[in-house]
Amino acid sequence: MLTKKEQRLRRARQTRIRIAQQGAVRLSVNRTNLHIYANVISGDGSKVLVSASTVEAEVRAQLGGAGKGGNKAAAELIGKRIAEKAKAAGIEKVAFDRSGFAYHGRVKALADAARAAGLQF
């Protein structure tokens, strides 16, 4: 019997295999209880091109201190921030990698905010 984490990682592996076959630039999302992280990774998977997270000092100041990084508002802020950074780096289109997490709550909020800010996936 697989643990909950092993099940999530198995789902993530399947998605990453599909994205790697396409050779697309990947927007990878990871969430913990306290923070949410987003990385734009190159098509071959060797390099992180752009990243944003609630650990960054600027983001923490906007959110109002410690303990505010694990909610939908923080996820929306990170989605907007990653889209702006990606567009500045010349990246318009990405494949969304939710890392095996269910597409609702904070993951969905991040994706919707990134789309609204002009990132296509």
PDB file of N, CA and C in Angstrom, residues 13-93:
ATOM      1  N   ARG A  13       5.152  12.032 -11.323  1.00  0.00           N
ATOM      2  CA  ARG A  13       6.090  11.408 -12.248  1.00  0.00           C
ATOM      3  C   ARG A  13       5.434  11.187 -13.607  1.00  0.00           C
ATOM      4  N   GLN A  14       4.192  10.728 -13.613  1.00  0.00           N
ATOM      5  CA  GLN A  14       3.479  10.497 -14.865  1.00  0.00           C
ATOM      6  C   GLN A  14       3.307  11.798 -15.653  1.00  0.00           C
ATOM      7  N   THR A  15       2.948  12.865 -14.962  1.00  0.00           N
ATOM      8  CA  THR A  15       2.764  14.158 -15.620  1.00  0.00           C
ATOM      9  C   THR A  15       4.073  14.658 -16.189  1.00  0.00           C
ATOM     10  N   ARG A  16       5.143  14.525 -15.430  1.00  0.00           N
ATOM     11  CA  ARG A  16       6.447  15.019 -15.881  1.00  0.00           C
ATOM     12  C   ARG A  16       6.960  14.243 -17.085  1.00  0.00           C
ATOM     13  N   ILE A  17       6.647  12.966 -17.160  1.00  0.00           N
ATOM     14  CA  ILE A  17       7.028  12.169 -18.323  1.00  0.00           C
ATOM     15  C   ILE A  17       6.329  12.703 -19.569  1.00  0.00           C
ATOM     16  N   ARG A  18       5.030  12.989 -19.451  1.00  0.00           N
ATOM     17  CA  ARG A  18       4.261  13.516 -20.574  1.00  0.00           C
ATOM     18  C   ARG A  18       4.784  14.882 -21.024  1.00  0.00           C
ATOM     19  N   ILE A  19       5.092  15.742 -20.054  1.00  0.00           N
ATOM     20  CA  ILE A  19       5.597  17.076 -20.380  1.00  0.00           C
ATOM     21  C   ILE A  19       6.982  16.983 -21.020  1.00  0.00           C
ATOM     22  N   ALA A  20       7.825  16.080 -20.532  1.00  0.00           N
ATOM     23  CA  ALA A  20       9.180  15.913 -21.077  1.00  0.00           C
ATOM     24  C   ALA A  20       9.132  15.440 -22.528  1.00  0.00           C
ATOM     25  N   GLN A  21       8.162  14.583 -22.871  1.00  0.00           N
ATOM     26  CA  GLN A  21       8.027  14.117 -24.249  1.00  0.00           C
ATOM     27  C   GLN A  21       7.691  15.269 -25.186  1.00  0.00           C
ATOM     28  N   GLN A  22       6.926  16.234 -24.678  1.00  0.00           N
ATOM     29  CA  GLN A  22       6.575  17.400 -25.487  1.00  0.00           C
ATOM     30  C   GLN A  22       7.742  18.373 -25.600  1.00  0.00           C
ATOM     31  N   GLY A  23       8.649  18.334 -24.642  1.00  0.00           N
ATOM     32  CA  GLY A  23       9.778  19.262 -24.629  1.00  0.00           C
ATOM     33  C   GLY A  23       9.371  20.677 -24.284  1.00  0.00           C
ATOM     34  N   ALA A  24       8.279  20.825 -23.560  1.00  0.00           N
ATOM     35  CA  ALA A  24       7.745  22.141 -23.236  1.00  0.00           C
ATOM     36  C   ALA A  24       8.394  22.717 -21.972  1.00  0.00           C
ATOM     37  N   VAL A  25       8.410  24.031 -21.893  1.00  0.00           N
ATOM     38  CA  VAL A  25       8.824  24.707 -20.666  1.00  0.00           C
ATOM     39  C   VAL A  25       7.744  24.435 -19.636  1.00  0.00           C
ATOM     40  N   ARG A  26       8.142  24.154 -18.403  1.00  0.00           N
ATOM     41  CA  ARG A  26       7.215  23.642 -17.397  1.00  0.00           C
ATOM     42  C   ARG A  26       7.073  24.611 -16.234  1.00  0.00           C
ATOM     43  N   LEU A  27       5.830  24.899 -15.837  1.00  0.00           N
ATOM     44  CA  LEU A  27       5.542  25.664 -14.618  1.00  0.00           C
ATOM     45  C   LEU A  27       5.217  24.656 -13.521  1.00  0.00           C
ATOM     46  N   SER A  28       6.155  24.470 -12.618  1.00  0.00           N
ATOM     47  CA  SER A  28       6.018  23.484 -11.553  1.00  0.00           C
ATOM     48  C   SER A  28       5.590  24.167 -10.260  1.00  0.00           C
ATOM     49  N   VAL A  29       4.600  23.596  -9.587  1.00  0.00           N
ATOM     50  CA  VAL A  29       4.069  24.153  -8.343  1.00  0.00           C
ATOM     51  C   VAL A  29       4.282  23.159  -7.220  1.00  0.00           C
ATOM     52  N   ASN A  30       4.730  23.658  -6.085  1.00  0.00           N
ATOM     53  CA  ASN A  30       4.845  22.831  -4.892  1.00  0.00           C
ATOM     54  C   ASN A  30       4.236  23.601  -3.737  1.00  0.00           C
ATOM     55  N   ARG A  31       3.523  22.908  -2.880  1.00  0.00           N
ATOM     56  CA  ARG A  31       2.931  23.588  -1.737  1.00  0.00           C
ATOM     57  C   ARG A  31       3.229  22.813  -0.455  1.00  0.00           C
ATOM     58  N   THR A  32       3.382  23.566   0.615  1.00  0.00           N
ATOM     59  CA  THR A  32       3.513  22.990   1.942  1.00  0.00           C
ATOM     60  C   THR A  32       2.442  23.646   2.795  1.00  0.00           C
ATOM     61  N   ASN A  33       2.379  23.293   4.044  1.00  0.00           N
ATOM     62  CA  ASN A  33       1.378  23.913   4.914  1.00  0.00           C
ATOM     63  C   ASN A  33       1.619  25.411   5.077  1.00  0.00           C
ATOM     64  N   LEU A  34       2.873  25.829   5.069  1.00  0.00           N
ATOM     65  CA  LEU A  34       3.201  27.230   5.330  1.00  0.00           C
ATOM     66  C   LEU A  34       3.485  28.055   4.080  1.00  0.00           C
ATOM     67  N   HIS A  35       3.915  27.426   2.989  1.00  0.00           N
ATOM     68  CA  HIS A  35       4.367  28.185   1.824  1.00  0.00           C
ATOM     69  C   HIS A  35       3.902  27.548   0.518  1.00  0.00           C
ATOM     70  N   ILE A  36       4.026  28.331  -0.563  1.00  0.00           N
ATOM     71  CA  ILE A  36       3.780  27.823  -1.905  1.00  0.00           C
ATOM     72  C   ILE A  36       4.913  28.308  -2.804  1.00  0.00           C
ATOM     73  N   TYR A  37       5.374  27.430  -3.673  1.00  0.00           N
ATOM     74  CA  TYR A  37       6.525  27.689  -4.522  1.00  0.00           C
ATOM     75  C   TYR A  37       6.135  27.451  -5.975  1.00  0.00           C
ATOM     76  N   ALA A  38       6.672  28.263  -6.887  1.00  0.00           N
ATOM     77  CA  ALA A  38       6.447  28.078  -8.320  1.00  0.00           C
ATOM     78  C   ALA A  38       7.770  28.266  -9.041  1.00  0.00           C
ATOM     79  N   ASN A  39       8.085  27.350  -9.951  1.00  0.00           N
ATOM     80  CA  ASN A  39       9.306  27.411 -10.750  1.00  0.00           C
ATOM     81  C   ASN A  39       8.968  27.214 -12.215  1.00  0.00           C
ATOM     82  N   VAL A  40       9.603  27.976 -13.075  1.00  0.00           N
ATOM     83  CA  VAL A  40       9.519  27.738 -14.512  1.00  0.00           C
ATOM     84  C   VAL A  40      10.821  27.046 -14.889  1.00  0.00           C
ATOM     85  N   ILE A  41      10.693  25.811 -15.414  1.00  0.00           N
ATOM     86  CA  ILE A  41      11.838  24.950 -15.682  1.00  0.00           C
ATOM     87  C   ILE A  41      11.976  24.760 -17.187  1.00  0.00           C
ATOM     88  N   SER A  42      13.209  24.745 -17.670  1.00  0.00           N
ATOM     89  CA  SER A  42      13.482  24.628 -19.109  1.00  0.00           C
ATOM     90  C   SER A  42      12.915  23.335 -19.676  1.00  0.00           C
ATOM     91  N   GLY A  43      12.805  23.278 -20.993  1.00  0.00           N
ATOM     92  CA  GLY A  43      12.214  22.131 -21.676  1.00  0.00           C
ATOM     93  C   GLY A  43      12.938  20.828 -21.437  1.00  0.00           C
ATOM     94  N   ASP A  44      14.258  20.881 -21.286  1.00  0.00           N
ATOM     95  CA  ASP A  44      15.000  19.645 -21.022  1.00  0.00           C
ATOM     96  C   ASP A  44      15.063  19.315 -19.535  1.00  0.00           C
ATOM     97  N   GLY A  45      14.553  20.193 -18.683  1.00  0.00           N
ATOM     98  CA  GLY A  45      14.486  19.931 -17.252  1.00  0.00           C
ATOM     99  C   GLY A  45      15.775  20.167 -16.499  1.00  0.00           C
ATOM    100  N   SER A  46      16.751  20.800 -17.155  1.00  0.00           N
ATOM    101  CA  SER A  46      18.055  20.953 -16.527  1.00  0.00           C
ATOM    102  C   SER A  46      18.230  22.265 -15.765  1.00  0.00           C
ATOM    103  N   LYS A  47      17.382  23.261 -16.026  1.00  0.00           N
ATOM    104  CA  LYS A  47      17.623  24.578 -15.467  1.00  0.00           C
ATOM    105  C   LYS A  47      16.328  25.247 -15.022  1.00  0.00           C
ATOM    106  N   VAL A  48      16.359  25.878 -13.854  1.00  0.00           N
ATOM    107  CA  VAL A  48      15.241  26.694 -13.393  1.00  0.00           C
ATOM    108  C   VAL A  48      15.424  28.075 -14.005  1.00  0.00           C
ATOM    109  N   LEU A  49      14.460  28.502 -14.803  1.00  0.00           N
ATOM    110  CA  LEU A  49      14.549  29.771 -15.495  1.00  0.00           C
ATOM    111  C   LEU A  49      14.045  30.920 -14.640  1.00  0.00           C
ATOM    112  N   VAL A  50      12.933  30.696 -13.941  1.00  0.00           N
ATOM    113  CA  VAL A  50      12.309  31.724 -13.118  1.00  0.00           C
ATOM    114  C   VAL A  50      11.692  31.041 -11.900  1.00  0.00           C
ATOM    115  N   SER A  51      11.721  31.723 -10.752  1.00  0.00           N
ATOM    116  CA  SER A  51      11.080  31.148  -9.574  1.00  0.00           C
ATOM    117  C   SER A  51      10.435  32.241  -8.737  1.00  0.00           C
ATOM    118  N   ALA A  52       9.431  31.836  -7.971  1.00  0.00           N
ATOM    119  CA  ALA A  52       8.762  32.738  -7.030  1.00  0.00           C
ATOM    120  C   ALA A  52       8.203  31.887  -5.895  1.00  0.00           C
ATOM    121  N   SER A  53       8.223  32.443  -4.695  1.00  0.00           N
ATOM    122  CA  SER A  53       7.669  31.711  -3.557  1.00  0.00           C
ATOM    123  C   SER A  53       7.300  32.678  -2.442  1.00  0.00           C
ATOM    124  N   THR A  54       6.571  32.181  -1.478  1.00  0.00           N
ATOM    125  CA  THR A  54       6.176  33.002  -0.337  1.00  0.00           C
ATOM    126  C   THR A  54       7.298  33.139   0.677  1.00  0.00           C
ATOM    127  N   VAL A  55       8.444  32.533   0.410  1.00  0.00           N
ATOM    128  CA  VAL A  55       9.599  32.660   1.298  1.00  0.00           C
ATOM    129  C   VAL A  55      10.355  33.960   1.020  1.00  0.00           C
ATOM    130  N   GLU A  56      10.204  34.516  -0.177  1.00  0.00           N
ATOM    131  CA  GLU A  56      10.896  35.740  -0.559  1.00  0.00           C
ATOM    132  C   GLU A  56      10.516  36.892   0.366  1.00  0.00           C
ATOM    133  N   ALA A  57      11.485  37.723   0.704  1.00  0.00           N
ATOM    134  CA  ALA A  57      11.271  38.819   1.653  1.00  0.00           C
ATOM    135  C   ALA A  57      10.217  39.812   1.161  1.00  0.00           C
ATOM    136  N   GLU A  58      10.232  40.144  -0.138  1.00  0.00           N
ATOM    137  CA  GLU A  58       9.259  41.102  -0.685  1.00  0.00           C
ATOM    138  C   GLU A  58       7.837  40.566  -0.557  1.00  0.00           C
ATOM    139  N   VAL A  59       7.675  39.297  -0.842  1.00  0.00           N
ATOM    140  CA  VAL A  59       6.349  38.673  -0.788  1.00  0.00           C
ATOM    141  C   VAL A  59       5.858  38.614   0.655  1.00  0.00           C
ATOM    142  N   ARG A  60       6.738  38.247   1.572  1.00  0.00           N
ATOM    143  CA  ARG A  60       6.360  38.175   2.985  1.00  0.00           C
ATOM    144  C   ARG A  60       5.927  39.536   3.501  1.00  0.00           C
ATOM    145  N   ALA A  61       6.599  40.594   3.036  1.00  0.00           N
ATOM    146  CA  ALA A  61       6.220  41.949   3.444  1.00  0.00           C
ATOM    147  C   ALA A  61       4.829  42.301   2.926  1.00  0.00           C
ATOM    148  N   GLN A  62       4.526  41.897   1.690  1.00  0.00           N
ATOM    149  CA  GLN A  62       3.207  42.172   1.119  1.00  0.00           C
ATOM    150  C   GLN A  62       2.112  41.394   1.830  1.00  0.00           C
ATOM    151  N   LEU A  63       2.428  40.163   2.233  1.00  0.00           N
ATOM    152  CA  LEU A  63       1.423  39.313   2.873  1.00  0.00           C
ATOM    153  C   LEU A  63       1.199  39.674   4.334  1.00  0.00           C
ATOM    154  N   GLY A  64       2.129  40.379   4.930  1.00  0.00           N
ATOM    155  CA  GLY A  64       1.931  40.803   6.306  1.00  0.00           C
ATOM    156  C   GLY A  64       2.609  39.917   7.330  1.00  0.00           C
ATOM    157  N   GLY A  65       3.766  39.412   7.033  1.00  0.00           N
ATOM    158  CA  GLY A  65       4.553  38.694   8.036  1.00  0.00           C
ATOM    159  C   GLY A  65       4.492  37.193   7.916  1.00  0.00           C
ATOM    160  N   ALA A  66       4.963  36.559   8.970  1.00  0.00           N
ATOM    161  CA  ALA A  66       5.072  35.101   8.993  1.00  0.00           C
ATOM    162  C   ALA A  66       3.706  34.439   9.124  1.00  0.00           C
ATOM    163  N   GLY A  67       3.599  33.230   8.590  1.00  0.00           N
ATOM    164  CA  GLY A  67       2.372  32.459   8.732  1.00  0.00           C
ATOM    165  C   GLY A  67       1.276  32.799   7.758  1.00  0.00           C
ATOM    166  N   LYS A  68       1.546  33.682   6.803  1.00  0.00           N
ATOM    167  CA  LYS A  68       0.508  34.094   5.855  1.00  0.00           C
ATOM    168  C   LYS A  68       0.731  33.504   4.475  1.00  0.00           C
ATOM    169  N   GLY A  69       1.692  32.615   4.319  1.00  0.00           N
ATOM    170  CA  GLY A  69       2.030  32.094   3.012  1.00  0.00           C
ATOM    171  C   GLY A  69       1.259  30.874   2.584  1.00  0.00           C
ATOM    172  N   GLY A  70       0.424  30.329   3.445  1.00  0.00           N
ATOM    173  CA  GLY A  70      -0.282  29.096   3.134  1.00  0.00           C
ATOM    174  C   GLY A  70      -1.749  29.277   2.834  1.00  0.00           C
ATOM    175  N   ASN A  71      -2.122  30.370   2.168  1.00  0.00           N
ATOM    176  CA  ASN A  71      -3.534  30.577   1.855  1.00  0.00           C
ATOM    177  C   ASN A  71      -3.718  30.961   0.392  1.00  0.00           C
ATOM    178  N   LYS A  72      -4.966  31.098  -0.037  1.00  0.00           N
ATOM    179  CA  LYS A  72      -5.258  31.384  -1.440  1.00  0.00           C
ATOM    180  C   LYS A  72      -4.744  32.746  -1.875  1.00  0.00           C
ATOM    181  N   ALA A  73      -4.803  33.728  -0.988  1.00  0.00           N
ATOM    182  CA  ALA A  73      -4.319  35.067  -1.342  1.00  0.00           C
ATOM    183  C   ALA A  73      -2.831  35.024  -1.677  1.00  0.00           C
ATOM    184  N   ALA A  74      -2.081  34.267  -0.905  1.00  0.00           N
ATOM    185  CA  ALA A  74      -0.647  34.117  -1.161  1.00  0.00           C
ATOM    186  C   ALA A  74      -0.427  33.394  -2.485  1.00  0.00           C
ATOM    187  N   ALA A  75      -1.222  32.379  -2.769  1.00  0.00           N
ATOM    188  CA  ALA A  75      -1.093  31.628  -4.018  1.00  0.00           C
ATOM    189  C   ALA A  75      -1.384  32.529  -5.219  1.00  0.00           C
ATOM    190  N   GLU A  76      -2.389  33.387  -5.111  1.00  0.00           N
ATOM    191  CA  GLU A  76      -2.703  34.317  -6.197  1.00  0.00           C
ATOM    192  C   GLU A  76      -1.554  35.291  -6.430  1.00  0.00           C
ATOM    193  N   LEU A  77      -0.961  35.768  -5.352  1.00  0.00           N
ATOM    194  CA  LEU A  77       0.169  36.683  -5.466  1.00  0.00           C
ATOM    195  C   LEU A  77       1.355  36.008  -6.155  1.00  0.00           C
ATOM    196  N   ILE A  78       1.632  34.776  -5.803  1.00  0.00           N
ATOM    197  CA  ILE A  78       2.743  34.037  -6.409  1.00  0.00           C
ATOM    198  C   ILE A  78       2.441  33.744  -7.884  1.00  0.00           C
ATOM    199  N   GLY A  79       1.199  33.422  -8.206  1.00  0.00           N
ATOM    200  CA  GLY A  79       0.819  33.189  -9.603  1.00  0.00           C
ATOM    201  C   GLY A  79       1.047  34.416 -10.458  1.00  0.00           C
ATOM    202  N   LYS A  80       0.641  35.559  -9.952  1.00  0.00           N
ATOM    203  CA  LYS A  80       0.835  36.814 -10.677  1.00  0.00           C
ATOM    204  C   LYS A  80       2.329  37.121 -10.812  1.00  0.00           C
ATOM    205  N   ARG A  81       3.061  36.907  -9.741  1.00  0.00           N
ATOM    206  CA  ARG A  81       4.499  37.204  -9.713  1.00  0.00           C
ATOM    207  C   ARG A  81       5.282  36.297 -10.675  1.00  0.00           C
ATOM    208  N   ILE A  82       4.950  35.015 -10.708  1.00  0.00           N
ATOM    209  CA  ILE A  82       5.677  34.091 -11.596  1.00  0.00           C
ATOM    210  C   ILE A  82       5.375  34.415 -13.060  1.00  0.00           C
ATOM    211  N   ALA A  83       4.137  34.820 -13.352  1.00  0.00           N
ATOM    212  CA  ALA A  83       3.780  35.177 -14.724  1.00  0.00           C
ATOM    213  C   ALA A  83       4.546  36.420 -15.174  1.00  0.00           C
ATOM    214  N   GLU A  84       4.652  37.410 -14.297  1.00  0.00           N
ATOM    215  CA  GLU A  84       5.379  38.632 -14.636  1.00  0.00           C
ATOM    216  C   GLU A  84       6.858  38.334 -14.881  1.00  0.00           C
ATOM    217  N   LYS A  85       7.450  37.517 -14.010  1.00  0.00           N
ATOM    218  CA  LYS A  85       8.866  37.168 -14.155  1.00  0.00           C
ATOM    219  C   LYS A  85       9.099  36.357 -15.434  1.00  0.00           C
ATOM    220  N   ALA A  86       8.185  35.443 -15.742  1.00  0.00           N
ATOM    221  CA  ALA A  86       8.326  34.619 -16.942  1.00  0.00           C
ATOM    222  C   ALA A  86       8.221  35.477 -18.197  1.00  0.00           C
ATOM    223  N   LYS A  87       7.269  36.392 -18.216  1.00  0.00           N
ATOM    224  CA  LYS A  87       7.125  37.260 -19.384  1.00  0.00           C
ATOM    225  C   LYS A  87       8.340  38.149 -19.556  1.00  0.00           C
ATOM    226  N   ALA A  88       8.922  38.602 -18.448  1.00  0.00           N
ATOM    227  CA  ALA A  88      10.133  39.418 -18.508  1.00  0.00           C
ATOM    228  C   ALA A  88      11.308  38.609 -19.070  1.00  0.00           C
ATOM    229  N   ALA A  89      11.296  37.289 -18.824  1.00  0.00           N
ATOM    230  CA  ALA A  89      12.346  36.411 -19.343  1.00  0.00           C
ATOM    231  C   ALA A  89      12.050  35.935 -20.763  1.00  0.00           C
ATOM    232  N   GLY A  90      10.921  36.377 -21.329  1.00  0.00           N
ATOM    233  CA  GLY A  90      10.577  36.018 -22.704  1.00  0.00           C
ATOM    234  C   GLY A  90       9.822  34.706 -22.838  1.00  0.00           C
ATOM    235  N   ILE A  91       9.215  34.246 -21.761  1.00  0.00           N
ATOM    236  CA  ILE A  91       8.470  32.986 -21.776  1.00  0.00           C
ATOM    237  C   ILE A  91       6.979  33.317 -21.779  1.00  0.00           C
ATOM    238  N   GLU A  92       6.279  32.881 -22.826  1.00  0.00           N
ATOM    239  CA  GLU A  92       4.853  33.156 -22.958  1.00  0.00           C
ATOM    240  C   GLU A  92       3.996  31.918 -22.683  1.00  0.00           C
ATOM    241  N   LYS A  93       4.501  30.743 -23.078  1.00  0.00           N
ATOM    242  CA  LYS A  93       3.711  29.522 -23.014  1.00  0.00           C
ATOM    243  C   LYS A  93       4.440  28.465 -22.200  1.00  0.00           C
TER     244      LYS A  93
END
